[in-house]
Amino acid sequence: MDWFKKPNQGPKPQKKRETPHGLWLKCEQCDAILNRLELERNLGVCSNPKCRYHFKIGHKEYIQLLLDPDSFEECDATLVSGDPLQFREKQRYPEYLKQYQERTGLLEAAVSGTGRVGNRPVCLALLDGAFLAGSMGSVVGEKVARSIQRSIKTHWPLIIVSTSGGARMQEGILSLMQMAKTSLWLTRLAEARVPYISILTNPTMAGVMASFASLGDITIAEPGAMMGFAGPRVIQQALGTELPSGFQTSEFFLEHGFVDQVIPRYELRAALMKILGFFPERE
Amino acid sequence: MNGTVLDFEKPLVELERQIEDMRNFAVTENFEALTEEIRRLERKAERLRREIYSNLTRWQRVQIARHLQRPHTLDYIELMMSEFFELSGDRAFKDDKAVVAGLARLDGEPLMVIGHQKGRNTKENLMRNWGMANPDGYRKALRMMKLAEKFRMPVLSLIDTPGAYPGQGAEERGQAEAIARNIFEMGRLRVPIVVVIIGEGASGGALGIGVGDRILMMENAWYSVINPERCSTILWKEKDKAAARTPDCAEALQLIAPDLLRLGVIDRIIPEPVGGAHRDYQASANALKACVVEVFNELRDIPPQALIDARLEKFGQMGVFEEISDE
């Protein structure tokens, strides 16, 4: 058995996540057989020390692993999408949303609120890839914008955990405008000199990467996460040749100067505490 | 001629050619009897013109926006500005020719112009990369905007792109960061910015020079989060089906000027000559110039802080959502 045949190759985004109810599952990167409960205890990181593949996890897991226990208070939980374009191509947009709401128990692809990291209060927004690939429509944009506003008001540092396929097609131009809305609010956060730490997780692409996710004062990425502007398939089509291995991963963007550090999931909280320590608390 | 006559225009173009032939014949042969016939055909052409162009589908408008003969940024600069001095390069990597920029004089007043630039033939398009900018193009644009801010010059930004370039080098040099940075900096630039979508406004590649105090749009331009072809490919995986559904995706995306006015994304529509801007460059440039001059006059006396406050307010309110009550 060749368990470790493809180490450090980055994730394979095309591969469908298996959702068996069994106790065992295969690592998406190294094919090692993993115990589901142990994987959960490991925060979704493959226990093979040569692999350490980071499985996709949801916003709840990030809240748990980043914040002090029970410190999270959700805000703006009741925001839901409208249907501004009456988008009907292939599927009615409201029905599409409803399917995802039922499947995930979420109303939208972002959750926002406040919490504490090492007893330091912070404002937080998290995207969740389980809901329509974490795509950004009006609600995601509004929740991110309101999180920024809370940071401006409280002077509490802003932390955004991103994962997204990009702007949401079904809300058309209004999705694109969320890039402007969130980025323009960030100009005011900069003016207020409140730190913003952007955490990039697998995958963070297109409209989200080309707006608030790229505008952190400090940018941290999880290992092996896919990120960038254009999807690899689109680039490959335009290029006509194979893309180099590791293209558009966290490590690639670290090398090219767009990420400050690549930090494993189980060290993110400690890193956050360390970073926040450099920025004195303000009233 | 290939590629310059759109399918739905064919009957009209055919008729116009017929009239032209007849007119030439009548002149050379001095054949008076044809005059009445020419007049009749001209009336017919006029009817046909109105019929075709007043009922354009969204997909047909996308075709006009992409017309090879459509006026591009440098055409408008030449026809609108009394002076132009081109500026090049991002001072970091290269001069991206998919974006042009420079000092210009409009109605006697100096300003900074930036815009995507497409070519009109293969050779030009190779140089201009079909109007698809790399990060260097966005950083070039940002450099010019900062220059404008320093010397209190207003900025005119002309959008005409099928998208930011999806390439290996583009990713290596941070395409996403370049676009994000431009959106951010345009959000706090302390001089008036007027944005006009003159042709294609595709996604982040458009928005990368698309934040401003007034957003105007030419009558036959389009602007959306994604182009209709790509939208269709994502929804309908099979190639044939995706191709067949592309016009429907254009409808679904609501990407033409009246849609965007209704959605509160643009402020004004600039009328084009019947049949599209490519049918009369000077008339198109005149309409654009009149509108841009008027809008800059509205913005001229607004203090910088009020300007950027209003800009935040404008983009801050975009989006449609509801707050449901807790059970």
XYZ file of C-alpha atoms in Angstrom:
610
model
C 0.000 0.000 0.000
C 1.344 3.362 -1.030
C -0.245 5.614 1.540
C 2.001 8.594 1.138
C 2.297 8.774 -2.596
C 1.402 12.447 -3.094
C 2.697 14.544 -0.232
C 2.629 18.362 -0.383
C 0.737 18.533 -3.638
C -1.968 20.788 -2.315
C -5.637 19.956 -2.259
C -7.523 18.508 -5.182
C -10.554 20.748 -5.430
C -12.400 18.688 -8.065
C -12.666 15.648 -5.862
C -16.066 15.342 -4.193
C -16.004 15.090 -0.441
C -17.256 11.720 0.654
C -19.944 11.801 3.272
C -20.288 8.241 4.474
C -21.792 7.672 7.864
C -19.074 5.217 8.778
C -16.354 5.756 11.300
C -13.561 5.699 8.752
C -12.718 7.937 5.835
C -9.904 8.440 3.389
C -7.632 11.482 3.451
C -8.302 13.563 0.327
C -4.579 14.116 -0.162
C -2.599 11.106 1.041
C -5.339 8.444 0.941
C -4.581 7.432 4.543
C -7.514 5.841 6.347
C -8.594 8.199 9.106
C -10.853 7.734 12.089
C -13.624 10.293 11.872
C -13.695 11.069 15.590
C -9.964 11.428 15.708
C -10.079 13.710 12.658
C -12.602 15.904 14.461
C -10.367 16.016 17.524
C -7.529 17.029 15.191
C -9.628 19.990 13.946
C -9.988 18.339 10.558
C -6.260 17.905 9.945
C -4.945 14.586 8.612
C -2.974 12.776 11.312
C -0.330 11.537 8.892
C 2.626 13.759 9.893
C 3.904 13.841 6.307
C 0.523 14.972 4.992
C -1.324 17.195 7.492
C -3.973 17.877 4.869
C -6.497 20.431 6.116
C -10.037 19.221 5.449
C -12.666 21.882 4.926
C -14.444 22.698 8.177
C -17.395 24.975 8.917
C -17.738 28.308 10.690
C -18.695 26.620 13.987
C -15.401 24.752 14.078
C -13.494 27.960 13.423
C -15.353 29.764 16.196
C -14.454 26.906 18.502
C -10.813 26.770 17.594
C -10.166 30.529 17.470
C -12.244 32.037 20.261
C -12.341 31.666 24.039
C -14.978 29.088 25.005
C -18.550 30.388 24.848
C -17.415 33.918 24.057
C -19.046 34.153 20.626
C -22.146 36.272 20.315
C -23.766 36.263 16.917
C -25.015 39.511 15.360
C -27.209 40.129 12.325
C -28.356 36.507 12.366
C -31.661 37.297 10.716
C -30.424 38.664 7.389
C -31.687 36.745 4.360
C -31.243 37.265 0.624
C -33.802 38.875 -1.614
C -34.182 37.959 -5.263
C -33.327 41.251 -6.959
C -32.914 39.836 -10.483
C -35.770 37.323 -10.286
C -33.075 34.882 -11.348
C -34.758 31.883 -12.997
C -32.087 30.284 -15.192
C -31.950 26.524 -14.508
C -33.377 26.973 -11.014
C -35.355 29.665 -9.209
C -32.920 31.444 -6.911
C -35.233 31.494 -3.854
C -35.692 27.737 -4.119
C -31.990 27.247 -4.508
C -31.431 29.248 -1.320
C -34.079 27.271 0.491
C -32.394 23.993 -0.436
C -29.137 25.191 1.039
C -30.833 26.574 4.119
C -32.413 23.200 4.770
C -29.258 21.274 3.992
C -26.917 23.388 6.151
C -29.126 24.886 8.845
C -27.636 28.247 7.851
C -29.594 31.207 6.492
C -26.630 32.488 4.483
C -22.971 31.898 3.668
C -21.605 34.206 6.373
C -21.872 34.376 10.152
C -20.807 37.465 12.072
C -20.516 38.598 15.654
C -18.178 39.338 18.521
C -16.018 37.178 20.758
C -12.790 37.002 22.710
C -9.341 35.710 21.866
C -7.257 35.274 25.012
C -9.760 37.542 26.746
C -9.220 40.237 24.114
C -12.524 41.312 22.508
C -12.688 41.059 18.719
C -15.223 41.458 15.911
C -15.492 38.455 13.703
C -16.979 37.442 10.363
C -16.724 33.928 8.985
C -17.715 32.551 5.620
C -19.009 29.002 5.413
C -18.315 26.971 2.294
C -21.195 24.596 2.951
C -23.663 27.302 1.915
C -23.547 27.866 -1.849
C -19.722 27.533 -1.852
C -19.427 30.524 0.448
C -20.397 32.791 -2.429
C -20.884 36.483 -1.715
C -24.257 38.045 -2.406
C -25.942 40.991 -0.710
C -26.215 39.292 2.706
C -22.572 38.225 2.901
C -21.551 41.733 1.840
C -23.843 43.324 4.428
C -22.642 41.055 7.234
C -19.005 41.781 6.436
C -19.777 45.511 6.191
C -21.560 45.493 9.551
C -18.659 43.604 11.133
C -16.303 46.317 9.913
C -18.669 48.973 11.294
C -18.688 47.238 14.685
C -14.894 47.242 14.689
C -14.836 50.951 13.871
C -17.251 51.676 16.712
C -15.671 49.457 19.383
C -12.039 49.679 18.218
C -11.949 45.911 18.626
C -9.714 44.209 16.050
C -11.449 42.669 13.058
C -10.912 39.043 12.116
C -12.403 37.622 8.929
C -12.131 33.922 8.126
C -12.662 33.588 4.375
C -13.638 30.711 2.171
C -15.503 31.424 -1.030
C -15.892 30.562 -4.672
C -16.363 34.286 -5.320
C -19.253 36.640 -5.947
C -22.669 35.009 -6.256
C -23.881 34.789 -9.832
C -27.591 34.758 -9.010
C -27.526 38.287 -7.626
C -25.661 39.562 -10.682
C -24.214 43.051 -10.541
C -25.303 43.489 -6.913
C -22.930 40.687 -5.887
C -20.117 42.494 -7.665
C -21.013 45.657 -5.785
C -20.478 43.872 -2.459
C -16.772 43.914 -3.312
C -16.938 47.700 -3.398
C -19.187 47.959 -0.354
C -16.909 45.873 1.895
C -13.668 47.410 0.587
C -14.958 50.968 0.994
C -15.904 50.284 4.604
C -12.372 48.967 5.129
C -11.026 52.426 4.192
C -12.817 53.715 7.301
C -11.384 50.942 9.465
C -7.930 51.927 8.223
C -8.664 55.551 9.055
C -9.704 54.476 12.577
C -6.401 52.541 12.822
C -8.063 49.348 13.991
C -6.166 46.195 12.972
C -7.754 43.761 10.522
C -6.455 40.198 10.325
C -7.539 38.262 7.257
C -7.447 34.461 7.525
C -7.595 32.644 4.193
C -8.877 29.075 4.129
C -9.508 26.573 1.361
C -10.635 27.873 -1.108
C -10.715 31.705 -1.261
C -11.223 32.818 -4.839
C -12.357 35.539 -7.232
C -14.639 38.271 -5.887
C -13.884 37.614 -2.218
C -10.143 37.314 -2.802
C -10.300 40.449 -4.995
C -11.882 42.482 -2.191
C -11.848 42.265 1.611
C -9.870 38.992 1.872
C -6.840 40.648 0.217
C -7.019 43.839 2.267
C -5.935 42.626 5.696
C -3.280 44.524 7.637
C -1.993 41.042 8.316
C -2.858 38.062 6.127
C -2.614 34.481 7.374
C -3.356 31.397 5.278
C -3.937 27.765 6.193
C -1.520 25.296 4.568
C -2.402 24.055 1.111
C -5.443 26.304 0.689
C -6.380 27.287 -2.881
C -6.658 30.999 -3.507
C -6.445 33.522 -6.281
C -8.439 35.519 -8.786
C -9.181 33.130 -11.656
C -9.980 29.451 -11.246
C -7.210 27.058 -12.294
C -9.357 25.534 -15.040
C -9.985 28.926 -16.625
C -6.278 29.708 -16.542
C -5.387 26.325 -17.977
C -7.839 26.892 -20.832
C -6.295 30.278 -21.589
C -2.775 28.911 -21.263
C -3.167 25.595 -23.053
C -0.456 23.969 -20.932
C -0.297 22.291 -17.547
C 0.010 24.549 -14.540
C 2.958 23.999 -12.195
C 2.227 21.909 -9.123
C 1.380 23.965 -6.069
C 0.044 26.798 -8.278
C -2.344 29.143 -6.404
C -1.820 27.502 -3.016
C -1.114 29.382 0.223
C 2.547 28.538 -0.137
C 2.570 29.943 -3.690
C 1.104 33.238 -2.491
C 3.496 33.323 0.474
C 6.378 32.948 -1.954
C 5.012 35.694 -4.202
C 4.503 38.096 -1.343
C 0.732 38.181 -0.857
C 0.487 36.282 2.441
C 2.389 37.044 5.672
C 2.540 33.530 7.089
C 1.143 30.091 6.393
C -0.003 28.724 9.727
C -1.524 25.304 10.480
C -5.027 25.309 11.828
C -4.058 24.067 15.276
C -1.693 27.031 15.712
C -4.046 29.747 14.449
C -5.377 30.738 17.856
C -1.907 31.067 19.353
C -0.821 33.114 16.332
C -3.833 35.410 16.688
C -3.085 35.989 20.367
C 0.516 36.779 19.542
C -0.417 39.207 16.760
C -3.070 40.980 18.834
C -0.496 41.433 21.592
C 1.405 43.829 19.336
C -1.605 46.110 19.035
C -2.520 47.698 22.359
C -6.155 47.588 23.399
C -8.040 50.861 22.919
C -11.166 52.206 24.527
C -16.714 42.286 -43.360
C -16.804 39.102 -41.316
C -17.505 39.729 -37.684
C -18.460 43.329 -38.210
C -22.079 42.691 -39.225
C -24.111 41.124 -36.458
C -26.686 38.467 -37.356
C -29.714 40.494 -36.377
C -28.452 43.477 -38.368
C -28.106 41.552 -41.634
C -31.490 42.472 -43.195
C -30.827 46.138 -42.470
C -27.248 46.093 -43.721
C -28.434 44.299 -46.876
C -31.055 46.966 -47.484
C -28.606 49.796 -46.840
C -26.223 48.273 -49.362
C -29.025 48.057 -51.906
C -29.862 51.720 -51.415
C -26.214 52.667 -51.739
C -25.861 50.715 -55.007
C -29.007 52.256 -56.409
C -27.870 55.744 -55.456
C -24.489 55.230 -57.162
C -26.252 53.913 -60.231
C -28.687 56.837 -60.297
C -25.833 59.355 -60.069
C -23.571 57.785 -62.682
C -26.389 57.069 -65.134
C -28.249 60.267 -64.269
C -31.356 58.151 -63.898
C -34.043 60.359 -62.290
C -36.695 57.661 -62.159
C -34.823 55.837 -59.402
C -35.145 58.702 -56.914
C -38.660 57.749 -55.899
C -37.610 54.125 -55.430
C -34.618 55.153 -53.321
C -36.831 57.275 -51.127
C -39.211 54.373 -50.640
C -36.358 52.056 -49.634
C -34.959 54.654 -47.266
C -38.290 54.877 -45.485
C -38.306 51.114 -45.267
C -34.766 51.076 -43.876
C -35.724 53.666 -41.280
C -38.672 51.528 -40.169
C -36.503 48.439 -40.041
C -33.816 50.267 -38.104
C -36.282 51.419 -35.485
C -37.842 47.973 -35.306
C -34.534 46.159 -34.831
C -32.894 48.527 -32.408
C -35.853 49.308 -30.204
C -36.428 45.624 -29.477
C -32.917 44.407 -28.833
C -32.574 41.461 -26.502
C -29.916 41.627 -23.809
C -27.790 39.130 -25.699
C -27.986 41.298 -28.853
C -26.822 44.302 -26.840
C -23.877 42.255 -25.587
C -23.018 41.691 -29.277
C -23.122 45.435 -29.952
C -20.978 46.107 -26.875
C -18.387 43.697 -28.314
C -18.594 44.997 -31.878
C -15.124 45.107 -33.417
C -15.791 48.563 -34.832
C -17.080 49.954 -31.551
C -15.226 53.077 -30.391
C -12.725 52.281 -27.669
C -11.055 54.392 -24.997
C -8.437 56.022 -27.247
C -11.111 56.868 -29.833
C -13.163 58.678 -27.225
C -10.081 60.458 -25.876
C -9.210 61.674 -29.355
C -12.743 62.843 -30.099
C -13.520 64.369 -26.685
C -10.305 65.903 -25.425
C -8.567 68.989 -26.784
C -5.213 67.673 -25.511
C -3.855 64.317 -24.387
C -0.457 63.338 -23.016
C -0.145 59.606 -22.498
C 1.497 58.245 -19.343
C 2.884 54.711 -19.104
C 3.880 52.070 -16.633
C 3.248 51.035 -13.037
C 6.825 51.839 -11.892
C 7.080 48.281 -10.599
C 6.983 45.713 -13.373
C 5.914 46.915 -16.808
C 3.614 49.001 -18.952
C 0.407 47.029 -19.389
C -1.067 48.104 -22.704
C -4.503 46.736 -21.882
C -4.880 49.908 -19.835
C -4.195 53.398 -21.181
C -3.854 56.534 -19.124
C -2.805 60.114 -19.407
C -3.292 63.800 -18.785
C -6.068 65.283 -20.842
C -7.982 68.483 -21.268
C -11.758 68.329 -21.345
C -13.753 71.475 -22.024
C -10.683 73.521 -21.062
C -10.072 71.723 -17.749
C -7.191 69.332 -17.041
C -8.033 65.836 -15.801
C -6.624 62.315 -15.596
C -8.089 59.709 -17.942
C -7.679 55.985 -17.435
C -9.358 53.182 -19.344
C -9.188 49.676 -20.694
C -8.034 49.549 -24.295
C -9.091 46.911 -26.811
C -7.663 46.484 -30.284
C -9.524 46.425 -33.572
C -7.578 43.630 -35.261
C -5.446 40.668 -34.234
C -2.191 42.594 -34.221
C -3.626 45.359 -32.042
C -5.357 42.872 -29.809
C -2.150 40.944 -29.205
C -0.606 44.165 -27.982
C -3.688 45.156 -25.956
C -4.370 41.607 -24.718
C -8.004 42.033 -25.871
C -8.483 44.639 -23.157
C -7.761 42.111 -20.394
C -5.495 43.784 -17.869
C -2.828 42.096 -15.774
C -2.131 43.293 -12.208
C 0.341 45.727 -13.737
C -2.521 47.429 -15.585
C -4.467 47.958 -12.373
C -1.345 49.240 -10.617
C -0.659 51.553 -13.561
C -4.180 52.931 -13.210
C -3.687 53.362 -9.459
C -0.433 55.220 -9.992
C -2.225 57.699 -12.275
C -5.101 58.132 -9.826
C -2.682 58.923 -7.015
C -0.966 61.410 -9.294
C -4.337 63.021 -10.022
C -5.133 63.203 -6.320
C -1.815 64.861 -5.556
C -2.509 67.649 -8.018
C -6.264 67.895 -7.350
C -7.262 66.715 -10.803
C -10.512 64.838 -11.353
C -10.363 61.312 -12.764
C -12.321 59.912 -15.685
C -12.321 56.119 -15.887
C -13.558 54.337 -19.024
C -14.430 50.652 -18.621
C -14.273 48.255 -21.563
C -13.015 44.783 -20.686
C -14.031 41.139 -21.146
C -12.407 40.553 -17.729
C -9.136 40.734 -15.852
C -6.602 38.422 -17.489
C -6.664 34.852 -16.147
C -2.995 33.937 -16.482
C -0.155 32.385 -14.576
C 1.838 35.597 -14.357
C -1.296 37.482 -13.366
C -1.730 35.208 -10.352
C 1.976 35.340 -9.474
C 1.811 39.109 -9.368
C -1.432 39.158 -7.390
C -4.341 39.881 -9.722
C -6.796 39.666 -6.825
C -4.737 41.953 -4.600
C -4.291 44.502 -7.389
C -8.043 44.716 -7.974
C -8.852 44.805 -4.250
C -6.276 47.551 -3.692
C -7.721 49.673 -6.498
C -11.267 49.346 -5.183
C -10.018 50.335 -1.732
C -7.955 53.287 -2.918
C -10.664 54.551 -5.273
C -12.958 54.482 -2.272
C -10.865 57.114 -0.526
C -9.365 59.115 -3.417
C -9.905 62.760 -2.540
C -10.799 64.005 -6.018
C -13.945 63.491 -8.120
C -14.066 60.208 -10.044
C -16.479 59.669 -12.923
C -16.738 56.128 -14.274
C -18.267 55.263 -17.657
C -18.892 51.732 -18.884
C -18.347 52.284 -22.611
C -18.441 48.668 -23.824
C -17.957 45.518 -21.800
C -17.922 45.613 -18.021
C -16.976 42.131 -16.923
C -16.736 41.448 -13.249
C -13.762 42.305 -11.030
C -11.762 43.313 -14.085
C -14.215 46.167 -14.597
C -14.667 47.086 -10.941
C -10.875 47.334 -10.590
C -11.206 50.807 -12.141
C -14.908 51.148 -11.431
C -15.434 52.926 -8.098
C -16.492 56.547 -8.370
C -18.863 59.363 -7.499
C -20.967 58.888 -10.606
C -21.283 55.714 -12.653
C -22.475 56.291 -16.205
C -23.150 53.748 -18.896
C -23.379 53.893 -22.669
C -26.730 52.699 -23.968
C -25.400 49.466 -25.462
C -22.789 48.577 -22.857
C -23.117 45.680 -20.421
C -21.890 45.298 -16.842
C -22.201 42.244 -14.621
C -20.584 39.899 -12.145
C -19.865 37.379 -14.903
C -20.207 37.168 -18.687
C -23.194 35.259 -20.111
C -21.067 32.464 -21.615
C -19.296 31.687 -18.363
C -22.554 31.910 -16.410
C -24.086 29.381 -18.777
C -21.084 27.052 -18.564
C -21.303 27.019 -14.781
C -25.037 26.297 -14.767
C -25.182 23.876 -17.692
C -22.163 21.642 -17.707
C -22.703 20.184 -21.202
C -21.075 22.287 -23.902
C -23.979 22.342 -26.380
C -26.557 23.094 -23.752
C -24.401 25.880 -22.329
C -24.019 27.456 -25.754
C -27.746 27.231 -26.413
C -28.659 28.779 -23.070
C -26.186 31.673 -23.222
C -28.763 34.219 -24.486
C -31.079 33.186 -21.634
C -28.259 33.680 -19.168
C -27.764 37.190 -20.548
C -31.463 37.800 -19.797
C -31.190 36.278 -16.321
C -28.135 38.340 -15.400
C -29.942 41.662 -16.064
C -26.767 43.196 -17.380
C -27.830 46.083 -19.636
C -28.022 49.773 -18.829
C -31.762 50.020 -17.966
C -31.366 47.019 -15.611
C -28.485 48.656 -13.795
C -30.288 51.975 -13.532
C -33.253 50.179 -11.973
C -30.961 48.299 -9.556
C -29.372 51.570 -8.450
C -25.885 50.652 -9.657
C -25.533 53.363 -12.308
C -26.644 56.999 -12.315
C -27.232 57.733 -15.975
C -27.507 56.164 -19.406
C -25.754 57.917 -22.286
C -27.724 57.533 -25.528
C -25.945 56.106 -28.567
C -26.738 56.743 -32.245
C -29.380 54.370 -33.642
C -27.658 51.048 -34.330
C -24.889 51.568 -31.799
C -21.864 53.748 -31.122
C -19.901 52.181 -33.992
C -22.285 53.764 -36.509
C -21.238 57.301 -35.625
C -18.100 57.871 -33.576
C -18.389 61.630 -33.398
C -22.030 61.609 -32.285
C -21.200 59.024 -29.617
C -18.233 61.012 -28.373
C -20.321 64.190 -28.304
C -22.994 62.530 -26.185
C -20.376 61.107 -23.823
C -18.570 64.418 -23.574
C -21.724 66.406 -22.838
C -22.707 64.035 -20.068
C -19.250 63.799 -18.501
C -18.771 67.591 -18.525
C -22.137 68.078 -16.868
C -21.404 65.496 -14.188
C -17.940 66.895 -13.419
C -19.569 70.298 -12.995
C -21.941 68.816 -10.405
C -18.973 67.416 -8.480
C -16.518 70.281 -8.842
C -17.356 72.247 -5.693
C -17.935 69.358 -3.323
C -15.210 69.297 -0.610
C -13.040 66.120 -0.637
C -14.378 64.717 2.647
C -18.007 65.175 1.556
C -17.113 63.528 -1.727
C -15.727 60.342 -0.186
C -18.478 60.258 2.449
C -21.053 60.271 -0.329
C -19.072 57.610 -2.212
C -19.181 55.290 0.805
C -22.873 55.991 1.234
C -23.508 55.245 -2.449
C -21.799 51.849 -2.493
C -22.713 51.074 1.117
C -26.383 50.915 0.297
C -26.072 48.551 -2.665
C -27.605 45.135 -2.187
C -31.025 43.634 -1.522
C -31.781 41.673 1.637
C -34.403 41.279 4.320
C -34.327 40.942 8.076
C -36.627 38.191 9.214
C -37.987 38.344 12.732
C -36.850 35.796 15.300
C -39.297 33.018 15.982
